[in-house]
């Protein structure tokens, strides 16, 4: 009996004297049998077989095409903001500088917020745009100048209330535009902040703050 | 089309690459999200968000990014985010446990790998494995459902198991 024969019959659930003899003398098959057990068990897992809806592919492509369009708008918006800031700087330097600090109010966000970065990430620029929804808050977080998280860590976004309740509002690993959600409103959870968390399977808030809402 | 050329097309902002990626990885992404969330609608939302995040991060992808591993990781993270969102009524203090997924990372990785292997089976072989393992039908019931003789079901099953064992061996070599 070959290894292929043994492994195939093992997956089929067949137990023969030949198979048992092969297994006793074959280190490769001894090593792979636990994985064959996992494979056989997973073949009965409904999650493996549940089909995605037939419309999902089209929805994904529509969402991406839409995002591609809005990112062009966003880039134009940033360019105009920069030009407006530069022009203003020629007239009144102080006013011009303040324009650069204003969040980009693209796409009709209900509120915008610029987080201040602390000494952990002094060059980071974090702008948060929020949309109030029936289920909470849709967040778009634009992050620049933040070093990529290490292989065993990630950045976490939080919304917190005045009384110190903290609600997770998304994770990311590197600078860029992050779309996320929180099941609470900014009215009740006014603090938006970012921490660097260890990626150890422990979901508690244990990391250090890298950017926070002014005044917190 | 190779994974590397798909990454290159993504980096160039080609939306068609997303459709190709979906065809290659969409079902296994859905499987991971469904395992994590236990809800079809949420799992589909996770897949959609994962593709959006991938698109938005495309410019920063390295040309040699292993896109399958990337998609798995982002799908898992997105599912965690959605799980937390759905658990929003459980707010926590700094020293309290935050809601964790009911499934382990190992569960999710196994689902990803096994679904990857299933995706590589020919349609006829995949159908018999699905019937026997998922639908828990007999050989005869499988034959009746697929409209083929029982002997064909047996031979397809035999070939499918051989192929799955072979794929498992390759996966072990790749990860060694």
Coordinates of C-alpha atoms in Angstrom, one line a residue:
Chain A
X1 CA 0.0 0.0 0.0
X2 CA 1.3 3.4 -0.9
X3 CA 1.0 6.6 1.1
X4 CA -1.5 7.9 -1.4
X5 CA -3.6 4.8 -1.0
X6 CA -3.5 4.9 2.7
X7 CA -4.4 8.6 3.0
X8 CA -7.2 8.3 0.5
X9 CA -8.7 5.3 2.4
X10 CA -8.2 7.1 5.7
X11 CA -10.2 10.0 4.5
X12 CA -12.9 7.6 3.3
X13 CA -13.0 6.2 6.8
X14 CA -11.9 2.8 5.8
X15 CA -9.8 0.8 8.3
X16 CA -8.0 -2.3 6.9
X17 CA -5.2 -4.5 8.1
X18 CA -3.1 -3.3 5.2
X19 CA -3.7 0.3 6.1
X20 CA -2.8 -0.2 9.8
X21 CA 0.4 -2.0 8.8
X22 CA 1.3 0.8 6.5
X23 CA 0.6 3.4 9.2
X24 CA 2.8 1.6 11.7
X25 CA 5.8 1.7 9.4
X26 CA 5.3 5.1 7.8
X27 CA 6.4 8.2 9.6
X28 CA 5.0 10.5 6.9
X29 CA 1.5 9.0 7.3
X30 CA 1.8 9.1 11.1
X31 CA 2.5 12.8 10.8
X32 CA -0.4 13.6 8.5
X33 CA -3.1 11.6 10.1
X34 CA -4.0 14.3 12.6
X35 CA -4.4 16.7 9.7
X36 CA -6.5 14.2 7.8
X37 CA -8.7 14.0 10.9
X38 CA -9.1 17.8 10.9
X39 CA -9.8 17.8 7.2
X40 CA -12.5 15.1 7.6
X41 CA -14.1 17.0 10.5
X42 CA -14.1 20.3 8.6
X43 CA -15.7 18.7 5.5
X44 CA -18.8 18.4 7.7
X45 CA -18.6 22.0 8.8
X46 CA -21.6 24.0 7.4
X47 CA -19.4 27.1 7.2
X48 CA -17.2 25.4 4.6
X49 CA -20.1 24.7 2.3
X50 CA -22.6 27.6 2.9
X51 CA -22.7 29.4 -0.5
X52 CA -22.3 33.2 -0.7
X53 CA -25.3 34.8 -2.3
X54 CA -25.2 34.9 -6.1
X55 CA -25.6 38.7 -6.0
X56 CA -22.6 39.3 -3.7
X57 CA -20.0 39.4 -6.5
X58 CA -21.9 42.3 -8.2
X59 CA -22.4 44.1 -4.9
X60 CA -18.6 43.9 -4.2
X61 CA -17.7 45.2 -7.6
X62 CA -20.3 48.0 -7.4
X63 CA -19.0 49.0 -4.0
X64 CA -15.4 49.1 -5.3
X65 CA -16.3 51.0 -8.4
X66 CA -18.2 53.5 -6.2
X67 CA -15.2 53.8 -3.9
X68 CA -12.9 54.3 -6.8
X69 CA -15.0 57.2 -7.9
X70 CA -15.2 58.8 -4.5
X71 CA -11.5 58.4 -3.9
X72 CA -10.9 60.5 -7.1
X73 CA -13.3 63.1 -5.6
X74 CA -11.4 62.9 -2.4
X75 CA -8.1 63.4 -4.1
X76 CA -9.4 66.4 -6.0
X77 CA -10.8 67.7 -2.7
X78 CA -7.4 67.4 -1.0
X79 CA -5.7 69.1 -3.9
X80 CA -8.1 72.1 -3.8
X81 CA -7.8 72.2 0.0
X82 CA -4.0 72.4 -0.4
X83 CA -4.3 75.1 -3.1
X84 CA -6.7 77.1 -1.0
X85 CA -4.4 76.8 2.0
X86 CA -1.4 77.9 -0.1
X87 CA -3.2 80.9 -1.5
X88 CA -4.4 81.9 1.9
X89 CA -0.9 81.6 3.2
X90 CA 0.2 84.2 0.7
X91 CA -2.3 86.7 2.2
X92 CA -2.3 85.9 5.9
X93 CA 0.1 83.2 7.1
X94 CA -1.8 82.4 10.2
X95 CA -5.1 81.9 8.4
X96 CA -3.4 79.8 5.8
X97 CA -1.8 77.6 8.5
X98 CA -5.2 77.0 10.1
X99 CA -6.7 75.8 6.8
X100 CA -4.3 72.9 6.8
X101 CA -5.5 71.9 10.2
X102 CA -9.1 71.7 9.2
X103 CA -10.6 68.3 8.5
X104 CA -11.7 67.5 5.0
X105 CA -15.5 67.7 5.0
X106 CA -15.9 65.5 1.9
X107 CA -18.9 63.4 1.3
X108 CA -21.2 65.3 3.7
X109 CA -20.0 63.9 7.0
X110 CA -22.1 64.8 10.0
X111 CA -19.0 65.7 12.0
X112 CA -15.3 65.9 11.5
X113 CA -12.5 65.7 14.0
X114 CA -8.7 66.0 13.9
X115 CA -7.0 63.8 16.5
X116 CA -3.8 65.0 18.1
X117 CA -0.9 62.5 17.9
X118 CA 1.2 62.1 21.0
X119 CA 4.9 61.3 21.5
X120 CA 4.3 57.7 20.4
X121 CA 3.6 58.8 16.8
X122 CA 4.5 62.5 16.6
X123 CA 4.3 62.7 12.9
X124 CA 0.9 61.1 12.5
X125 CA -2.1 63.0 11.1
X126 CA -5.5 61.5 11.9
X127 CA -8.7 62.9 10.6
X128 CA -12.0 61.3 11.5
X129 CA -15.2 61.9 9.6
X130 CA -18.5 60.6 11.1
X131 CA -21.9 59.9 9.8
X132 CA -24.8 59.4 12.2
X133 CA -26.8 56.3 11.3
X134 CA -29.8 54.5 12.8
X135 CA -27.4 51.9 14.2
X136 CA -24.7 54.1 15.5
X137 CA -21.9 55.8 13.7
X138 CA -20.1 55.2 10.4
X139 CA -16.5 56.4 10.6
X140 CA -14.0 57.2 7.9
X141 CA -10.6 57.6 9.4
X142 CA -7.8 59.1 7.3
X143 CA -4.4 58.3 8.8
X144 CA -1.1 59.6 7.5
X145 CA 2.4 59.3 8.9
X146 CA 1.7 56.5 11.2
X147 CA 4.3 53.7 11.1
X148 CA 2.9 50.3 10.1
X149 CA 2.0 48.1 13.1
X150 CA 4.5 45.4 13.8
X151 CA 3.7 41.7 12.9
X152 CA 2.2 41.1 16.3
X153 CA 0.3 44.3 16.9
X154 CA -2.5 46.4 15.3
X155 CA -4.1 49.8 15.8
X156 CA -7.6 50.0 17.4
X157 CA -10.1 52.8 17.1
X158 CA -12.2 53.5 20.1
X159 CA -15.2 55.7 21.0
X160 CA -15.6 56.6 24.7
X161 CA -18.2 58.2 26.9
X162 CA -17.6 60.9 29.5
X163 CA -18.1 58.2 32.1
X164 CA -15.3 56.0 30.7
X165 CA -17.2 53.4 28.7
X166 CA -15.1 52.3 25.7
X167 CA -16.6 50.9 22.5
X168 CA -14.4 49.3 19.8
X169 CA -14.8 51.1 16.5
X170 CA -12.5 49.2 14.1
X171 CA -8.9 48.1 13.6
X172 CA -6.1 48.7 11.1
X173 CA -2.5 48.0 10.6
X174 CA -1.1 50.9 8.6
X175 CA -1.8 54.5 7.4
X176 CA -4.5 55.0 4.9
X177 CA -8.3 55.4 4.8
X178 CA -10.2 53.1 7.2
X179 CA -13.9 52.6 7.0
X180 CA -15.4 51.4 10.3
X181 CA -18.5 51.4 12.5
X182 CA -19.4 51.8 16.1
X183 CA -22.7 51.0 17.6
X184 CA -22.9 54.3 19.6
X185 CA -23.3 58.0 18.7
X186 CA -20.7 60.7 19.1
X187 CA -23.2 62.6 21.2
X188 CA -23.0 59.9 23.9
X189 CA -19.4 58.8 23.1
X190 CA -17.6 62.1 22.2
X191 CA -14.0 60.8 22.6
X192 CA -12.5 59.1 19.5
X193 CA -9.0 57.7 20.0
X194 CA -6.5 55.2 18.7
X195 CA -4.4 52.8 20.5
X196 CA -1.6 50.3 19.5
X197 CA -2.7 46.9 20.7
X198 CA -0.8 43.6 20.9
X199 CA -2.2 41.0 18.4
X200 CA -2.3 38.2 20.9
X201 CA -6.0 37.1 20.7
X202 CA -6.8 39.1 23.8
X203 CA -9.4 41.6 22.8
X204 CA -9.0 43.8 25.9
X205 CA -8.0 47.4 25.6
X206 CA -4.4 47.1 26.8
X207 CA -2.3 49.1 24.4
X208 CA -0.9 52.6 24.5
X209 CA -2.6 55.7 23.0
X210 CA -1.2 57.1 19.8
X211 CA -3.8 59.7 18.9
X212 CA -6.7 61.2 20.8
X213 CA -9.5 63.8 20.7
X214 CA -8.2 67.2 21.7
X215 CA -9.1 67.9 25.4
X216 CA -8.8 64.3 26.5
Chain B
X1 CA -4.1 35.0 -14.2
X2 CA -1.4 34.8 -11.5
X3 CA -1.8 36.2 -8.0
X4 CA 1.1 38.6 -8.7
X5 CA -0.5 40.0 -11.8
X6 CA -3.7 40.5 -9.9
X7 CA -1.9 42.4 -7.3
X8 CA -0.2 44.5 -10.0
X9 CA -3.6 45.3 -11.5
X10 CA -5.0 46.2 -8.1
X11 CA -2.0 48.5 -7.6
X12 CA -2.8 50.2 -10.9
X13 CA -6.4 50.8 -9.8
X14 CA -8.0 48.3 -12.2
X15 CA -11.5 47.5 -10.7
X16 CA -11.7 44.4 -12.9
X17 CA -9.0 42.8 -10.8
X18 CA -11.5 42.8 -7.9
X19 CA -13.9 40.6 -9.9
X20 CA -11.0 38.2 -10.6
X21 CA -10.1 38.2 -6.9
X22 CA -13.7 37.5 -5.9
X23 CA -13.8 34.5 -8.3
X24 CA -10.7 33.1 -6.8
X25 CA -11.1 33.9 -3.1
X26 CA -14.7 35.1 -2.5
X27 CA -16.2 31.8 -1.4
X28 CA -13.4 31.0 1.1
X29 CA -13.6 34.6 2.4
X30 CA -17.3 34.1 2.9
X31 CA -16.7 30.8 4.6
X32 CA -14.4 32.4 7.1
X33 CA -16.7 35.3 7.8
X34 CA -19.7 33.0 8.1
X35 CA -17.8 30.8 10.5
X36 CA -16.9 33.8 12.6
X37 CA -20.3 35.5 12.5
X38 CA -22.8 32.7 12.0
X39 CA -25.0 35.0 9.9
X40 CA -25.2 35.1 6.1
X41 CA -26.0 38.8 5.9
X42 CA -23.1 39.8 8.2
X43 CA -20.7 37.5 6.4
X44 CA -21.6 39.0 3.1
X45 CA -21.1 42.5 4.6
X46 CA -17.7 41.3 5.8
X47 CA -16.7 40.1 2.4
X48 CA -17.8 43.4 0.8
X49 CA -15.9 45.5 3.4
X50 CA -12.8 43.4 3.0
X51 CA -12.7 44.0 -0.7
X52 CA -13.2 47.7 -0.1
X53 CA -10.4 47.8 2.3
X54 CA -8.2 45.9 -0.1
X55 CA -9.0 48.3 -2.8
X56 CA -8.2 51.3 -0.6
X57 CA -4.9 49.7 0.5
X58 CA -4.0 48.5 -3.0
X59 CA -1.5 51.3 -3.7
X60 CA 0.5 50.2 -0.6
X61 CA 0.5 46.5 -1.5
X62 CA 4.0 45.2 -2.3
X63 CA 4.2 43.5 -5.7
X64 CA 5.0 40.2 -4.1
X65 CA 2.2 40.3 -1.5
X66 CA 0.7 36.9 -0.9
X67 CA -2.8 38.1 -1.7
X68 CA -4.6 35.1 -0.3
X69 CA -3.0 35.5 3.1
X70 CA -3.8 39.2 3.0
X71 CA -7.4 38.6 2.2
X72 CA -7.7 36.0 4.9
X73 CA -6.3 38.3 7.5
X74 CA -8.5 41.3 6.5
X75 CA -11.6 39.1 6.3
X76 CA -10.9 37.8 9.8
X77 CA -10.3 41.3 11.2
X78 CA -13.4 42.7 9.5
X79 CA -15.5 39.9 10.9
X80 CA -14.2 40.7 14.4
X81 CA -15.1 44.4 13.8
X82 CA -18.6 43.5 12.7
X83 CA -19.0 41.1 15.6
X84 CA -18.0 43.9 18.0
X85 CA -20.4 46.2 16.2
X86 CA -23.3 43.7 16.6
X87 CA -22.3 43.3 20.3
X88 CA -22.5 47.1 20.7
X89 CA -24.9 46.9 23.6
X90 CA -22.1 45.4 25.7
X91 CA -20.0 48.4 26.4
X92 CA -16.9 47.9 28.6
X93 CA -14.6 49.6 30.9
X94 CA -10.8 49.6 30.5
X95 CA -10.2 46.5 32.6
X96 CA -13.2 44.5 31.5
X97 CA -13.2 41.8 28.8
X98 CA -14.2 43.0 25.4
X99 CA -16.5 40.7 23.4
X100 CA -14.4 38.0 21.7
X101 CA -15.4 35.9 18.7
X102 CA -17.0 32.6 19.6
X103 CA -14.6 30.8 17.2
X104 CA -10.9 30.5 17.6
X105 CA -8.3 31.8 15.1
X106 CA -7.4 28.1 14.5
X107 CA -11.1 27.3 13.5
X108 CA -11.1 30.2 11.0
X109 CA -7.8 29.2 9.5
X110 CA -8.9 25.6 9.1
X111 CA -12.1 26.7 7.4
X112 CA -10.0 28.9 5.0
X113 CA -7.6 26.0 4.2
X114 CA -10.3 23.4 3.7
X115 CA -12.5 25.7 1.6
X116 CA -9.4 26.4 -0.5
X117 CA -8.9 22.7 -1.1
X118 CA -12.6 22.2 -2.0
X119 CA -12.4 25.1 -4.5
X120 CA -9.7 23.2 -6.3
X121 CA -11.7 20.1 -6.8
X122 CA -13.5 19.5 -10.1
X123 CA -17.2 20.3 -10.0
X124 CA -18.3 16.7 -10.1
X125 CA -16.0 15.6 -7.3
X126 CA -16.9 18.7 -5.2
X127 CA -20.6 17.8 -5.5
X128 CA -20.2 14.3 -4.2
X129 CA -18.1 15.4 -1.2
X130 CA -20.6 18.1 -0.4
X131 CA -23.4 15.5 -0.6
X132 CA -21.7 13.0 1.6
X133 CA -20.2 15.2 4.2
X134 CA -22.4 18.3 4.3
X135 CA -25.8 17.0 3.3
X136 CA -25.0 13.6 5.0
X137 CA -26.6 11.7 2.1
X138 CA -25.8 8.1 1.3
X139 CA -24.1 7.1 -1.9
X140 CA -27.4 6.1 -3.4
X141 CA -29.1 9.4 -2.4
X142 CA -26.1 11.3 -3.9
X143 CA -26.4 9.3 -7.1
X144 CA -30.1 10.0 -7.3
X145 CA -29.5 13.7 -6.6
X146 CA -26.8 14.1 -9.2
X147 CA -28.4 11.8 -11.7
X148 CA -25.4 9.5 -12.1
X149 CA -24.8 5.8 -11.3
X150 CA -23.7 4.8 -7.8
X151 CA -20.4 3.6 -9.3
X152 CA -19.7 7.1 -10.6
X153 CA -20.3 8.5 -7.2
X154 CA -17.9 6.0 -5.7
X155 CA -15.2 6.7 -8.3
X156 CA -15.6 10.5 -7.9
X157 CA -15.4 10.1 -4.2
X158 CA -12.3 8.0 -4.5
X159 CA -10.6 10.6 -6.7
X160 CA -11.7 13.5 -4.6
X161 CA -10.2 12.0 -1.4
X162 CA -7.0 11.3 -3.2
X163 CA -6.9 14.9 -4.5
X164 CA -7.7 16.3 -1.0
X165 CA -5.0 14.2 0.6
X166 CA -2.5 15.4 -2.0
X167 CA -3.5 19.0 -1.5
X168 CA -3.1 18.6 2.2
X169 CA 0.4 17.2 1.6
X170 CA 1.3 20.2 -0.6
X171 CA 0.0 22.6 2.1
X172 CA 2.1 21.0 4.7
X173 CA 5.2 21.3 2.4
X174 CA 4.4 25.0 1.8
X175 CA 4.1 25.8 5.4
X176 CA 7.1 23.7 6.5

